[in-house]
PDB file of C-alpha atoms in Angstrom:
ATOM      1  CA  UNK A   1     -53.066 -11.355  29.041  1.00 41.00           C
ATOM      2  CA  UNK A   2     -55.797 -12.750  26.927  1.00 40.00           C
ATOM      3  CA  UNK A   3     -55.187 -12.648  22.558  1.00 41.00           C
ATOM      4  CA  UNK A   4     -57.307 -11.496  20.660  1.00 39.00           C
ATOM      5  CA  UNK A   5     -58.003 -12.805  16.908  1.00 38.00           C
ATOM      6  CA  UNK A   6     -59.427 -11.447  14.269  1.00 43.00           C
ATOM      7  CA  UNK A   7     -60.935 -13.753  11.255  1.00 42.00           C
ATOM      8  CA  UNK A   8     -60.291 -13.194   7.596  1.00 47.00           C
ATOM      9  CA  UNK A   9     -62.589 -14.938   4.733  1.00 49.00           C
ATOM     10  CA  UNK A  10     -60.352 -15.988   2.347  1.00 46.00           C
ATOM     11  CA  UNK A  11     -61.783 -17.234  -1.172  1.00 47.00           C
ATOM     12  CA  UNK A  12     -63.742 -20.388  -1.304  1.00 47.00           C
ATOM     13  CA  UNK A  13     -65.284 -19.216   2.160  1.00 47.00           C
ATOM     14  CA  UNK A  14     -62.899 -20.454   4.335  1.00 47.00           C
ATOM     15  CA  UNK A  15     -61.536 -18.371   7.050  1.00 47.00           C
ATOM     16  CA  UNK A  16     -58.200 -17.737   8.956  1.00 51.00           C
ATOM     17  CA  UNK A  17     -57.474 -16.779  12.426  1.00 50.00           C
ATOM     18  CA  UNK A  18     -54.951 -13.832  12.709  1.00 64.00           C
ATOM     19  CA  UNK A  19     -53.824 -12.886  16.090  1.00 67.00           C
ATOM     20  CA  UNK A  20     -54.165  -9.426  16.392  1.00 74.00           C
ATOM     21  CA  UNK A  21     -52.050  -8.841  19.108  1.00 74.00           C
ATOM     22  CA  UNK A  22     -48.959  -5.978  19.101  1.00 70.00           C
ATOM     23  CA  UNK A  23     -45.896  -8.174  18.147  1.00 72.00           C
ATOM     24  CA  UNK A  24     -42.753  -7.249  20.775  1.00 78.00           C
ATOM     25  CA  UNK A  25     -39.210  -8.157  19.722  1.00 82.00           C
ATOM     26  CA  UNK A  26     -36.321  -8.599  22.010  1.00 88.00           C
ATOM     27  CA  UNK A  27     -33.911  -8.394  18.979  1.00 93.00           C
ATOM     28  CA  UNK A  28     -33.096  -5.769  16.670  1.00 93.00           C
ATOM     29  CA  UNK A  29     -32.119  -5.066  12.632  1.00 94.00           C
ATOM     30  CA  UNK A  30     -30.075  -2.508  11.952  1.00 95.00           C
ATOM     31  CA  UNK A  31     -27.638  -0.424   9.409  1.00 96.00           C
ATOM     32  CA  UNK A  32     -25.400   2.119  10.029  1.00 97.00           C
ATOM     33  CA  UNK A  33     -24.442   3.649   7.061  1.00 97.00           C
ATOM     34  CA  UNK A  34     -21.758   6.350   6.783  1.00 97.00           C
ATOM     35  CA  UNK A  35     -22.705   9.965   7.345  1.00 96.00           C
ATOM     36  CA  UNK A  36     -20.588  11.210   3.754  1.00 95.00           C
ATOM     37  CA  UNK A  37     -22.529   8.941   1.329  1.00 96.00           C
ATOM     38  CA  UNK A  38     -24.805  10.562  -1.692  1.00 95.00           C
ATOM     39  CA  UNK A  39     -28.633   9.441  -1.252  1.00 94.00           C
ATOM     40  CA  UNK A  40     -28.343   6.911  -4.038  1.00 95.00           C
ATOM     41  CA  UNK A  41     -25.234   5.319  -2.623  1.00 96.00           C
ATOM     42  CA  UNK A  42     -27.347   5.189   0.927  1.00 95.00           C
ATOM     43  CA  UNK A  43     -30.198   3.307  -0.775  1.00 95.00           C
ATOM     44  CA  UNK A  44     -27.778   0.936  -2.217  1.00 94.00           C
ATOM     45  CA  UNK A  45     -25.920  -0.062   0.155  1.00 96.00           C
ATOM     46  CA  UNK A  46     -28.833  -0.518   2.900  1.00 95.00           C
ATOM     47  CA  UNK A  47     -30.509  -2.839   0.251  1.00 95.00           C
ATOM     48  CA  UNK A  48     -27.139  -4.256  -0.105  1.00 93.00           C
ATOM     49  CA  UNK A  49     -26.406  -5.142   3.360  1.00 94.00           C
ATOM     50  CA  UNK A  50     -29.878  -6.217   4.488  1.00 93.00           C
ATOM     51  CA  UNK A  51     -30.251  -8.758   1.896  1.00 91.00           C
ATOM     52  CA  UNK A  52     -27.874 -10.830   4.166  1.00 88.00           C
ATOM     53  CA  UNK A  53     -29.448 -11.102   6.597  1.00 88.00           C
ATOM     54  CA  UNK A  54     -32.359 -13.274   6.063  1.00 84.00           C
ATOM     55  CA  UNK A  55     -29.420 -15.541   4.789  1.00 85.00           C
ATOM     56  CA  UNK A  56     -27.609 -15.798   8.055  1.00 85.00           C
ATOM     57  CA  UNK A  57     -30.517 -15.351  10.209  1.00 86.00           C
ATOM     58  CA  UNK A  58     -33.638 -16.845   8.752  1.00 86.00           C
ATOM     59  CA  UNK A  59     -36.068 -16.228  12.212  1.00 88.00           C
ATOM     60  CA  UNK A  60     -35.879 -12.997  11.399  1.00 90.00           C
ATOM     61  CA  UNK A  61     -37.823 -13.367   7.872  1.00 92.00           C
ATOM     62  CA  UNK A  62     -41.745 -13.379   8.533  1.00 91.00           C
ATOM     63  CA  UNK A  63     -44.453 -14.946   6.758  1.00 92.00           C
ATOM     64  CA  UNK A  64     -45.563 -14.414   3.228  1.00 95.00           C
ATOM     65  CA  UNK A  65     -47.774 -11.855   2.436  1.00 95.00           C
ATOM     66  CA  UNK A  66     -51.339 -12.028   0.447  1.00 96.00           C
ATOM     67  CA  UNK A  67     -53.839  -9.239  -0.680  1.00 96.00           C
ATOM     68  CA  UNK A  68     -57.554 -10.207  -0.197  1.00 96.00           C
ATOM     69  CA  UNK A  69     -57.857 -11.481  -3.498  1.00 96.00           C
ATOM     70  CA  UNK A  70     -55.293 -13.897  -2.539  1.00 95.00           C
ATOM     71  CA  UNK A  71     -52.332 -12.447  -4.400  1.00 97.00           C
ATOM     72  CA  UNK A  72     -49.491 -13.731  -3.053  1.00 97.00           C
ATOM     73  CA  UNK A  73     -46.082 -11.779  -1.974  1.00 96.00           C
ATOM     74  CA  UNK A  74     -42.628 -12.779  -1.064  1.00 95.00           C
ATOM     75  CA  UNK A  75     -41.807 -12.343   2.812  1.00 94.00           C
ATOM     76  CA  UNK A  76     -39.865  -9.516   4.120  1.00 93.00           C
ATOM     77  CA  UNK A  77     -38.331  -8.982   7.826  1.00 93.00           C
ATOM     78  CA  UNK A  78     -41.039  -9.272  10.612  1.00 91.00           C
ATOM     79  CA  UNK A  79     -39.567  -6.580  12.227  1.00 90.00           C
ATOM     80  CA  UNK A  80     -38.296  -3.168  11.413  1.00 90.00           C
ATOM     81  CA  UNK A  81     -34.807  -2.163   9.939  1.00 93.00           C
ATOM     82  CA  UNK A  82     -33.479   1.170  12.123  1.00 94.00           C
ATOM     83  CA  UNK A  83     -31.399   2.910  10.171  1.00 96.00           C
ATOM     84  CA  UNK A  84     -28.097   5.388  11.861  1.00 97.00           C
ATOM     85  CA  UNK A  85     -25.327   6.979  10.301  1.00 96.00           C
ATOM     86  CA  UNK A  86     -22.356   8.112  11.629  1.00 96.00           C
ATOM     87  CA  UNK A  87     -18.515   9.206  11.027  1.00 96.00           C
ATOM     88  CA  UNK A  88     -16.495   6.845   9.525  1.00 96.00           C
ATOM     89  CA  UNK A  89     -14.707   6.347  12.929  1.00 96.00           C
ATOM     90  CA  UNK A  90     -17.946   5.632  14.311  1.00 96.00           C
ATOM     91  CA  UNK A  91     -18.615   2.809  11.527  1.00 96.00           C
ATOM     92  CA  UNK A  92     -14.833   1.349  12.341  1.00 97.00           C
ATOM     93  CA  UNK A  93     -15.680   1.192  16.251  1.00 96.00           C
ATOM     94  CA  UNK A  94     -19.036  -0.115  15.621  1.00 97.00           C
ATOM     95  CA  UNK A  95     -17.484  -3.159  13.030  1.00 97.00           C
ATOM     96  CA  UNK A  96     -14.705  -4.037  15.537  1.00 96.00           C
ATOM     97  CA  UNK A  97     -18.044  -4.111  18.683  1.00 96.00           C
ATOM     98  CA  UNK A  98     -19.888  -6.357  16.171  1.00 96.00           C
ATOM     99  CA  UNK A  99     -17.142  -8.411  15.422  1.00 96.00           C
ATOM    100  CA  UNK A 100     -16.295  -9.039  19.553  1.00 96.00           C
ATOM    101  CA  UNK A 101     -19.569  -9.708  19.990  1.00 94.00           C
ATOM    102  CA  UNK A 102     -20.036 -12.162  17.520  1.00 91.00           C
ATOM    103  CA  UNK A 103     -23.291 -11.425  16.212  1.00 93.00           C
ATOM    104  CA  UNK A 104     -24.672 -12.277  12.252  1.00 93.00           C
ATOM    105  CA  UNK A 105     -23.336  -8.989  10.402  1.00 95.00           C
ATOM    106  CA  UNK A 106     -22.777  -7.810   6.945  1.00 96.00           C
ATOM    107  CA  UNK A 107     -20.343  -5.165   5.499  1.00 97.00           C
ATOM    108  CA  UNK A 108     -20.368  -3.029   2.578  1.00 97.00           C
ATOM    109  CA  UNK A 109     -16.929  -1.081   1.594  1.00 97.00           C
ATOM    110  CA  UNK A 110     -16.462   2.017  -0.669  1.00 96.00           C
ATOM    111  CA  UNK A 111     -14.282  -0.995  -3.175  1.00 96.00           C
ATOM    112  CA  UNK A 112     -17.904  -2.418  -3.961  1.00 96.00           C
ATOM    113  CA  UNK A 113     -19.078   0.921  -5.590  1.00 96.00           C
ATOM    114  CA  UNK A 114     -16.298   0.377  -8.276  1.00 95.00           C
ATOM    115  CA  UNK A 115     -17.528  -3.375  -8.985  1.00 94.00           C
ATOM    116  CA  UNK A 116     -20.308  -4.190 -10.724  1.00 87.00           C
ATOM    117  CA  UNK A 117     -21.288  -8.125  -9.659  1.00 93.00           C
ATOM    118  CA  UNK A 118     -21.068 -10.243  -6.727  1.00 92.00           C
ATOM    119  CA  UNK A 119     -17.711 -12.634  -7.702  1.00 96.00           C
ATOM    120  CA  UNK A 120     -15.893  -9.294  -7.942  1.00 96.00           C
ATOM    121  CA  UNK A 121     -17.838  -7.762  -4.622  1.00 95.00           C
ATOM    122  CA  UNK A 122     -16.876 -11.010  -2.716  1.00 95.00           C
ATOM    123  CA  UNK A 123     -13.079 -10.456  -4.392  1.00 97.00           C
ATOM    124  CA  UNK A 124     -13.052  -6.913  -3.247  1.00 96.00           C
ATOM    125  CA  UNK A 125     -13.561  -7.472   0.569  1.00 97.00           C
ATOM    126  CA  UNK A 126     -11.545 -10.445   0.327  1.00 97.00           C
ATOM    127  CA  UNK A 127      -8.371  -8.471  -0.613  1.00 97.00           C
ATOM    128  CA  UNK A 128      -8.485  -6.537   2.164  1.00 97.00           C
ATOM    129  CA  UNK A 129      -7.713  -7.218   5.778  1.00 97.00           C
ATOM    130  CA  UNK A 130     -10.062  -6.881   8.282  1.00 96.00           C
ATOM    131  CA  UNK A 131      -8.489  -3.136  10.130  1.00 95.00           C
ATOM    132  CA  UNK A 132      -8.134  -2.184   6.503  1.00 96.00           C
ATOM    133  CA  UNK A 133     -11.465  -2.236   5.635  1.00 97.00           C
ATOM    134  CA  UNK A 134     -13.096   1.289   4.469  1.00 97.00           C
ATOM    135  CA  UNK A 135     -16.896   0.808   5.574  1.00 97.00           C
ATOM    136  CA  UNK A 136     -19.613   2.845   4.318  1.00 97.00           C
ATOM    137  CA  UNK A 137     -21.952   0.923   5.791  1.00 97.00           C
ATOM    138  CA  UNK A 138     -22.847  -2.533   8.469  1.00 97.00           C
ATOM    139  CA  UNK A 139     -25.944  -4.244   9.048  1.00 97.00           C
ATOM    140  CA  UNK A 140     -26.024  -5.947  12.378  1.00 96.00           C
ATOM    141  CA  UNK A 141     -29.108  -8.321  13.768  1.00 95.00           C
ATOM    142  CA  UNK A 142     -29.172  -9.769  17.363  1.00 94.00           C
ATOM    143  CA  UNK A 143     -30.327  -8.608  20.968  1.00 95.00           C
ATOM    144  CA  UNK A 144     -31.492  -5.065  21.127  1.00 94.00           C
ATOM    145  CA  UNK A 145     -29.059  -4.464  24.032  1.00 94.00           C
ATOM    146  CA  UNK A 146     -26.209  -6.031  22.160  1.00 95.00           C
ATOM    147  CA  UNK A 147     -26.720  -4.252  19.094  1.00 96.00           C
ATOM    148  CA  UNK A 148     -27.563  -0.688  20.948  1.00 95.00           C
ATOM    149  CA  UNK A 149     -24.179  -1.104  22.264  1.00 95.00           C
ATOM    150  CA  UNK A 150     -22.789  -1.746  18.958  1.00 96.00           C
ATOM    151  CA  UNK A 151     -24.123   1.402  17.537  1.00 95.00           C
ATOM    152  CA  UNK A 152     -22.910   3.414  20.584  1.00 93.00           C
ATOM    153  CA  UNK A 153     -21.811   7.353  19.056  1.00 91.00           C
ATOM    154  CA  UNK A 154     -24.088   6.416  15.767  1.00 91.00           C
ATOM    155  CA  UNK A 155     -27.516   8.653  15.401  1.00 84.00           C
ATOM    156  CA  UNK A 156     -30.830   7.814  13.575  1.00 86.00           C
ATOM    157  CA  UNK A 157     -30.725   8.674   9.797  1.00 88.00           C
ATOM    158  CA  UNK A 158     -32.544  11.443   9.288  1.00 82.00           C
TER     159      UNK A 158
END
């Protein structure tokens, strides 16, 4: 299949090639957040967890952005975040598939709503084992397969 570009005149005159075409991704981003959790605690927590991502998994961090009057504007995932929710038995199950599988994940427990910076976050999770954990919410990046199978019982937020 032939690409097709598109050029851009950027100030000064000079121009840059885009490519135009549909970007596919064989890997996906997502959170699953528990169903129980107020709105504000939802936006938290899914700005929480994604922010560790990039981190752990820079491919998945595109390139920066720029208006036309060459503006410029931090990067952001080059791909889309899917958010699910689901029971909080659903959220265990999915940890314990992420965990088996191995794949770059971050957690967010209902301790960290109680703490109010990152030494004490980091403290909170630490103090707790692993089947102990109470999860409201898990972001998870790798293989679409892989991860659908993670989130197996978890729906789409609404």
């Amino acid at each position: 299949m032939q690409k097709t570009y598109k050029t851009r005149p950027r100030p000064g005159g000079e121009s840059r090639s885009m490519n135009t075409e549909p970007l596919r991704f064989d890997t996906k981003i997502a959170v699953l957040l528990r169903e129980d959790l107020e709105p504000w605690q939802r936006l938290n927590v899914t700005a929480f967890l994604v922010s560790g991502l990039g981190t752990a998994s820079p491919e998945v961090i595109g390139e920066p952005y720029e208006d036309a009057d060459a503006v410029p504007y931090l990067p952001m995932f080059r791909q889309p975040v899917l958010v699910f929710e689901g029971a909080k038995e659903t959220l265990k199950a999915a940890h314990g598939r992420a965990l088996s599988r191995a794949l770059p994940r971050a957690v967010f427990t209902s301790d960290l709503f109680a703490t109010g910076n990152d030494r004490d976050n980091r403290a909170a999770v630490r103090a707790v084992p692993t089947d102990a954990l109470d999860l409201v919410g898990l972001a998870v990046y790798g293989p679409k397969n892989a991860v659908d199978k993670i989130l197996k019982g978890a729906r789409m937020h609404p």
